[in-house]
mmCIF file of C-alpha atoms in Angstrom:
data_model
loop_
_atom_site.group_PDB
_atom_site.id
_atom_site.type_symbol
_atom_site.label_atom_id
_atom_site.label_comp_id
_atom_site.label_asym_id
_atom_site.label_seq_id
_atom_site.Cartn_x
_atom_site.Cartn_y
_atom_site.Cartn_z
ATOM 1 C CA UNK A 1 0.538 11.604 -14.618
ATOM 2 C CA UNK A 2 -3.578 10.509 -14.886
ATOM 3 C CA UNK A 3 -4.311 6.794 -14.021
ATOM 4 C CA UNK A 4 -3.397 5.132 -16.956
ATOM 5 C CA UNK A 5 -0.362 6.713 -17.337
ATOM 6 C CA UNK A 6 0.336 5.475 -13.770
ATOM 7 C CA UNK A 7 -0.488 2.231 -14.783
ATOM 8 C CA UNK A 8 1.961 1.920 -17.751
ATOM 9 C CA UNK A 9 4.492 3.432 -15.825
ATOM 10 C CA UNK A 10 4.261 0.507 -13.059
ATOM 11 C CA UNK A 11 3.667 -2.573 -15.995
ATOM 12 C CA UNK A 12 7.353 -0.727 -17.669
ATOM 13 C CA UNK A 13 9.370 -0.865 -14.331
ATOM 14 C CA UNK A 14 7.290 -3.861 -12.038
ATOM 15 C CA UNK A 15 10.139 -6.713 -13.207
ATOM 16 C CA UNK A 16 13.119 -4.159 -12.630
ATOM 17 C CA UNK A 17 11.568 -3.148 -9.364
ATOM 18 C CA UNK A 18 10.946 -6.758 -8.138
ATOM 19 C CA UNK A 19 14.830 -7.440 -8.997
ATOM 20 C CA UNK A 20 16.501 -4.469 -7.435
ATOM 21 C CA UNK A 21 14.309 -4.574 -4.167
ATOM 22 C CA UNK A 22 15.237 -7.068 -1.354
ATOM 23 C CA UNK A 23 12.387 -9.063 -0.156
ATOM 24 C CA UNK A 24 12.970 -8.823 3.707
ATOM 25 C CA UNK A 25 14.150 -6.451 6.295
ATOM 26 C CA UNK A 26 12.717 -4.710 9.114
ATOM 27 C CA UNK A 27 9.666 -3.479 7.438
ATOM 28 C CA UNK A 28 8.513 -6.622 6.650
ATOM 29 C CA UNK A 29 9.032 -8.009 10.037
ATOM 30 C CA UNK A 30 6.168 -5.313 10.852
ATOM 31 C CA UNK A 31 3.844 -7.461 8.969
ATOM 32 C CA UNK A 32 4.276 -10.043 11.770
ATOM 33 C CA UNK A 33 3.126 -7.557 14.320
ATOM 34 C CA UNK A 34 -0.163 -6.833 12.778
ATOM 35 C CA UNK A 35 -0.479 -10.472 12.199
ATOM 36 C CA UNK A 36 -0.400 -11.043 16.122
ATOM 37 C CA UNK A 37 -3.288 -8.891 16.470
ATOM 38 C CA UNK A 38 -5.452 -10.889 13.868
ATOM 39 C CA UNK A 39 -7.584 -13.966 13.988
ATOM 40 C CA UNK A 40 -5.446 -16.870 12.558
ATOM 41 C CA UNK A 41 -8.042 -17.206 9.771
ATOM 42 C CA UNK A 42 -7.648 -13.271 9.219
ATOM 43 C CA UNK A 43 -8.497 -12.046 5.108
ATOM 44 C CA UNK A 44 -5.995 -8.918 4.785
ATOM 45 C CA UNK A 45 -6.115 -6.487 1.758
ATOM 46 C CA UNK A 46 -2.666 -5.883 0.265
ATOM 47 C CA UNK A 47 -2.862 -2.380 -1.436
ATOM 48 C CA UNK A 48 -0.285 -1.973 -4.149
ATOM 49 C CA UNK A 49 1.257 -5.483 -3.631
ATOM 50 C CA UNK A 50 3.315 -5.267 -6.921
ATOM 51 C CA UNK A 51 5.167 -8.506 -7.546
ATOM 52 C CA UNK A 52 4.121 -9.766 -4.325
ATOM 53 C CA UNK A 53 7.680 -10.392 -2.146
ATOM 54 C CA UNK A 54 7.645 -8.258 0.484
ATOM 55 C CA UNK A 55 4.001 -8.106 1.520
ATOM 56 C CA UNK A 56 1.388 -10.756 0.256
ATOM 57 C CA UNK A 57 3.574 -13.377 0.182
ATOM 58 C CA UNK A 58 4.038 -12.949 4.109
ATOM 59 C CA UNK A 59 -0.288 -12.812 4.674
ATOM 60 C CA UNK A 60 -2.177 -15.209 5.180
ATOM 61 C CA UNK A 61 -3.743 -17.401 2.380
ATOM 62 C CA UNK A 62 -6.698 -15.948 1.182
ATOM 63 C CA UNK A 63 -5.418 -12.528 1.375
ATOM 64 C CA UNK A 64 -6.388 -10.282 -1.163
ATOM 65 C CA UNK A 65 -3.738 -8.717 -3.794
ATOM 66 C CA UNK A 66 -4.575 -5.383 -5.690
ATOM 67 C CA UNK A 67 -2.505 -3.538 -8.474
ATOM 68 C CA UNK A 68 -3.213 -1.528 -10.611
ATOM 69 C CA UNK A 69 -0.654 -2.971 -13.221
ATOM 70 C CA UNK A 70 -1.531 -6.117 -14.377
ATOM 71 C CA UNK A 71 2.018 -6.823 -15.110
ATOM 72 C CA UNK A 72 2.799 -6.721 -11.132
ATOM 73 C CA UNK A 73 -0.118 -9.338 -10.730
ATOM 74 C CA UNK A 74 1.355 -11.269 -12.883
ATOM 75 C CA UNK A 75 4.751 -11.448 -10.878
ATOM 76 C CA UNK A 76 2.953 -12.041 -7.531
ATOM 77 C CA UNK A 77 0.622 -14.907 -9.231
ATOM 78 C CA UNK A 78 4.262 -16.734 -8.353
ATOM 79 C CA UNK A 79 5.137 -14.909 -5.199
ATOM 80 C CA UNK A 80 1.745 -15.512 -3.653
ATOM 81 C CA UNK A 81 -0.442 -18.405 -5.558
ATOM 82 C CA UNK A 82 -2.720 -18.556 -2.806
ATOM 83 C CA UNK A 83 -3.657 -15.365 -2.512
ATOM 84 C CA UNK A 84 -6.929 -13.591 -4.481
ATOM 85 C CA UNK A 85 -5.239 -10.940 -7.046
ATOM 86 C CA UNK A 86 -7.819 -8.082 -8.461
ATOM 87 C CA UNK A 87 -6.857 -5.450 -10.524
ATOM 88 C CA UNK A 88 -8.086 -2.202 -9.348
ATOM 89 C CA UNK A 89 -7.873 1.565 -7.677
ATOM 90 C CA UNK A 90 -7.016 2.130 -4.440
ATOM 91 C CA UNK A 91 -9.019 5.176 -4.560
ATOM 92 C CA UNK A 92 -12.173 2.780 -5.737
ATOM 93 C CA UNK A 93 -11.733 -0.573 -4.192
ATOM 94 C CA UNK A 94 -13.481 -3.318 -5.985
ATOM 95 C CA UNK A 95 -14.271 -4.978 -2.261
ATOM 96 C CA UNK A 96 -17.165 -5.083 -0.270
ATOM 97 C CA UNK A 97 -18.076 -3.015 3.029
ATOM 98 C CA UNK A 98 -16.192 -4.983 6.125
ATOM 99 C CA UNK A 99 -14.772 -7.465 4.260
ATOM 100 C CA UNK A 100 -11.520 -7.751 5.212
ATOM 101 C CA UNK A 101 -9.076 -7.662 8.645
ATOM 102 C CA UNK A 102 -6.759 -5.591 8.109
ATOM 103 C CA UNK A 103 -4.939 -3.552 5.153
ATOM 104 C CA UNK A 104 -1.355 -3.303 4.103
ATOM 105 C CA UNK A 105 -0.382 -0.648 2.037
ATOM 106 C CA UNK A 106 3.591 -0.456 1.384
ATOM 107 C CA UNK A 107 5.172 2.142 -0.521
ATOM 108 C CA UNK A 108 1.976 2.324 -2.366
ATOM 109 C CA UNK A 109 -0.245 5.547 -1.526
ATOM 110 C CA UNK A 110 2.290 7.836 -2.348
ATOM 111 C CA UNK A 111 1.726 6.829 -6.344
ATOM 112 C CA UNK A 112 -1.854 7.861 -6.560
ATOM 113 C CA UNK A 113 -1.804 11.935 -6.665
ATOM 114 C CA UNK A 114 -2.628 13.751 -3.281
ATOM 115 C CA UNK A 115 -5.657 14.947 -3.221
ATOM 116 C CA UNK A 116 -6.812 11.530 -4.046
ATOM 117 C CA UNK A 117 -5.529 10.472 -0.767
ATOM 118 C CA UNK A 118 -8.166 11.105 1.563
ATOM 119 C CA UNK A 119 -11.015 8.853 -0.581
ATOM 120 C CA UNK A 120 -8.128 6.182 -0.223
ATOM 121 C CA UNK A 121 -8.468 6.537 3.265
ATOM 122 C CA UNK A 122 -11.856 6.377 3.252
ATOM 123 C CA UNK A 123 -11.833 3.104 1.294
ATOM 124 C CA UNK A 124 -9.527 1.234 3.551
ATOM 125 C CA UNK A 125 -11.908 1.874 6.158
ATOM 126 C CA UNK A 126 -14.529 0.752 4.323
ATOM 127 C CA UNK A 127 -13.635 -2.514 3.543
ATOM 128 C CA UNK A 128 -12.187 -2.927 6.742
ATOM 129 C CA UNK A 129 -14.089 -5.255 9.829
ATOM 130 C CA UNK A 130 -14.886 -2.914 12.682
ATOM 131 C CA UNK A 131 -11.926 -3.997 15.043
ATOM 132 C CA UNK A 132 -9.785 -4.122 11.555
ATOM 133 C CA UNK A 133 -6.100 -2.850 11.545
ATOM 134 C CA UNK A 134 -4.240 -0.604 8.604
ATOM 135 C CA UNK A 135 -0.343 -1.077 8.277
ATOM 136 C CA UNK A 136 1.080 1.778 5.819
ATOM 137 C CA UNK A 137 4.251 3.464 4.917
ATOM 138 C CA UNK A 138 3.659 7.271 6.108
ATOM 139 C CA UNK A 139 5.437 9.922 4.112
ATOM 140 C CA UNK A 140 8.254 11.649 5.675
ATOM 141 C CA UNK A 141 7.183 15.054 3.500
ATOM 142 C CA UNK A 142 5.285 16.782 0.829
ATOM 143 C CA UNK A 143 6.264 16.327 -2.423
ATOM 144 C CA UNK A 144 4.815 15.843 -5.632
ATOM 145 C CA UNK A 145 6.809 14.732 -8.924
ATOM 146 C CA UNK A 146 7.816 12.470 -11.751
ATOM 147 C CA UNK A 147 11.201 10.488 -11.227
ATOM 148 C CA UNK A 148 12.501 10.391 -14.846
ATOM 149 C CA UNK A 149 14.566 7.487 -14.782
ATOM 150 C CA UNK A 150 13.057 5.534 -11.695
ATOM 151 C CA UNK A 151 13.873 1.798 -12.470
ATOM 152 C CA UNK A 152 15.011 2.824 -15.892
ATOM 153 C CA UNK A 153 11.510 4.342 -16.175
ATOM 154 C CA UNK A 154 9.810 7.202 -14.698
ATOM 155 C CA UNK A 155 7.121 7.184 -11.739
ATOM 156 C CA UNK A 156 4.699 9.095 -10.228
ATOM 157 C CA UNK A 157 5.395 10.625 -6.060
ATOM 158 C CA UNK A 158 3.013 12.475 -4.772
ATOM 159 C CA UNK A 159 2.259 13.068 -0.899
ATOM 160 C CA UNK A 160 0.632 16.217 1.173
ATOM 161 C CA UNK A 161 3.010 15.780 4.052
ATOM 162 C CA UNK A 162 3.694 13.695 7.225
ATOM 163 C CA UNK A 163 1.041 15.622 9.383
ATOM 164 C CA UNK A 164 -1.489 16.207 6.920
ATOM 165 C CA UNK A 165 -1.333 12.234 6.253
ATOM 166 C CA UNK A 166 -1.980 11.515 9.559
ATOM 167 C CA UNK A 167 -4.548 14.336 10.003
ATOM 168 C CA UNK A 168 -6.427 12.416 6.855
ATOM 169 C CA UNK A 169 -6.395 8.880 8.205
ATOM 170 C CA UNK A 170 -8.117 10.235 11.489
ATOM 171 C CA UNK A 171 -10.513 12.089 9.365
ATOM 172 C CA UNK A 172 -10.885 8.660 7.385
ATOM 173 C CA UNK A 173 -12.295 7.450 10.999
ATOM 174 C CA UNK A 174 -9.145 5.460 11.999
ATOM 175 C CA UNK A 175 -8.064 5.181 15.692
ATOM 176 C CA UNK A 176 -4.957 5.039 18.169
ATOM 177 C CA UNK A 177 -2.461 5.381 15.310
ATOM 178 C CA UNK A 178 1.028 4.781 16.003
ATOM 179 C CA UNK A 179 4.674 5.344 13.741
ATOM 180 C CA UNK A 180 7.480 3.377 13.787
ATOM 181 C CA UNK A 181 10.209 3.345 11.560
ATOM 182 C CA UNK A 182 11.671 0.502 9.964
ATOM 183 C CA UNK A 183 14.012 -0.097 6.757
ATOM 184 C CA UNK A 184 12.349 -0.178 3.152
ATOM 185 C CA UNK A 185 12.998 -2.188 0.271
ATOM 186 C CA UNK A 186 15.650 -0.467 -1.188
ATOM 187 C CA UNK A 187 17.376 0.040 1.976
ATOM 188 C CA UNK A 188 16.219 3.306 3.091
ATOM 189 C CA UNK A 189 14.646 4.277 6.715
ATOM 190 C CA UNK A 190 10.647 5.062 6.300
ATOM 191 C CA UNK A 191 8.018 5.381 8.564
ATOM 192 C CA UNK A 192 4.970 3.426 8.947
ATOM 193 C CA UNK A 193 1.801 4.002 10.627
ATOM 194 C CA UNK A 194 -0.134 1.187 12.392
ATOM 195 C CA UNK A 195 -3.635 2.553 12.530
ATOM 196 C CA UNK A 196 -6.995 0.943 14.224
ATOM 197 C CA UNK A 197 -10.853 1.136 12.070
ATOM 198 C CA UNK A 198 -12.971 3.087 14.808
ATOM 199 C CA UNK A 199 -15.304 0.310 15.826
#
C-alpha cells in the first residue's frame, strides 16, 4: 500500500479502532515516565496519535498531534482540544529543527513501509531538543503485510525486525535506549523503547 492508500485505509477503520481499543493500561502508564523526565512546560510530538485516547490526551497541553488521516484528527479534536493537530508524514515532519521535548510514537511506525523507517528516525531526532526523549512501540519481528479485514478494513504492517529497529534508531543518533514491555491497546504484550536525542 503507497501513502494514500495508507491514508484511506486509517480514515475507513480510525472510529472502529478508537471503539474496540481501551484507552489505558500499562503502556500508557509509560507515558508518565517520560513525563518525569520533562520540564513541566514540556511540547511533546505525538506521532500517529489517531483518535487521541491513549497518547495525546495524557501530554501536556500544547502537545503536538500528527496523523496522517484526517478522520483520526478529527476524533482526537475531542480527546485532546488543547493540543496542536497537523496532518502530516512521519517520514516528512511538518515541524521545525529542536522544536519539541520529546516524541511518542505508539503503534504507529510499523504502518509506514520499512525502508521508510530509518528517515522516520531521522526526523524524530530532528525535531527533537538536544536533551529530548523518544517513547515508541519496538517491533517484536519482521514482517511486512496487509491485514484484510483489520477493523473491518484492511491495514498496512510493515517492520525490518526487533534488532534492525534498534540498530536504526542508534544510527538516527539516539542514545542509552532502553525496552520495556508493557500491555497494548488491544490487550496484547509489546515492547517499547525509551530512547535519548544525542546531545
Amino acid at each position: 500500500m503507497d501513502r494514500d492508500e495508507i491514508r484511506r485505509a486509517w480514515d475507513a477503520v480510525a472510529e472502529t479502532y478508537a471503539r474496540r481499543r481501551d484507552p489505558t493500561g500499562s503502556d500508557a502508564a509509560l507515558i508518565g515516565d517520560l513525563l518525569d523526565e520533562l520540564p513541566p512546560d514540556a511540547t511533546v510530538l505525538d506521532a500517529g496519535c489517531g483518535d487521541g485516547a491513549r497518547t495525546l490526551a495524557n501530554l501536556p497541553a500544547g502537545s503536538v498531534g500528527l496523523d496522517l488521516s484526517r478522520r483520526g484528527l478529527e476524533l482526537a479534536r475531542e480527546t485532546g482540544p488543547e493540543a496542536r493537530l497537523v496532518q502530516g508524514d512521519m517520514a516528512a515532519l511538518p515541524l521545525a529543527d529542536d522544536s519539541v521535548d520529546a516524541v511518542t510514537a505508539y503503534h504507529a511506525v510499523f504502518h509506514v513501509p520499512r525502508e521508510s523507517q530509518p528517515d522516520v528516525y531521522r526526523e524524530f531526532e530532528r525535531v527533537l531538543r538536544p536533551g529530548g526523549r523518544l517513547l515508541m512501540t519496538l517491533p517484536g519481528s519482521r514482517f511486512e503485510t496487509v491485514r484484510e479485514g483489520w477493523m473491518g478494513g484492511r491495514m498496512f504492517f510493515s517492520a525490518p525486525g526487533r534488532d534492525r529497529t534498534l540498530a536504526q534508531l542508534r544510527e538516527a543518533g539516539f542514545v542509552d535506549l532502553r525496552t520495556e514491555t508493557a500491555t497494548d491497546p488491544l490487550g496484547s504484550s509489546t515492547e517499547f523503547v525509551f530512547a535519548n536525542h544525542r546531545s
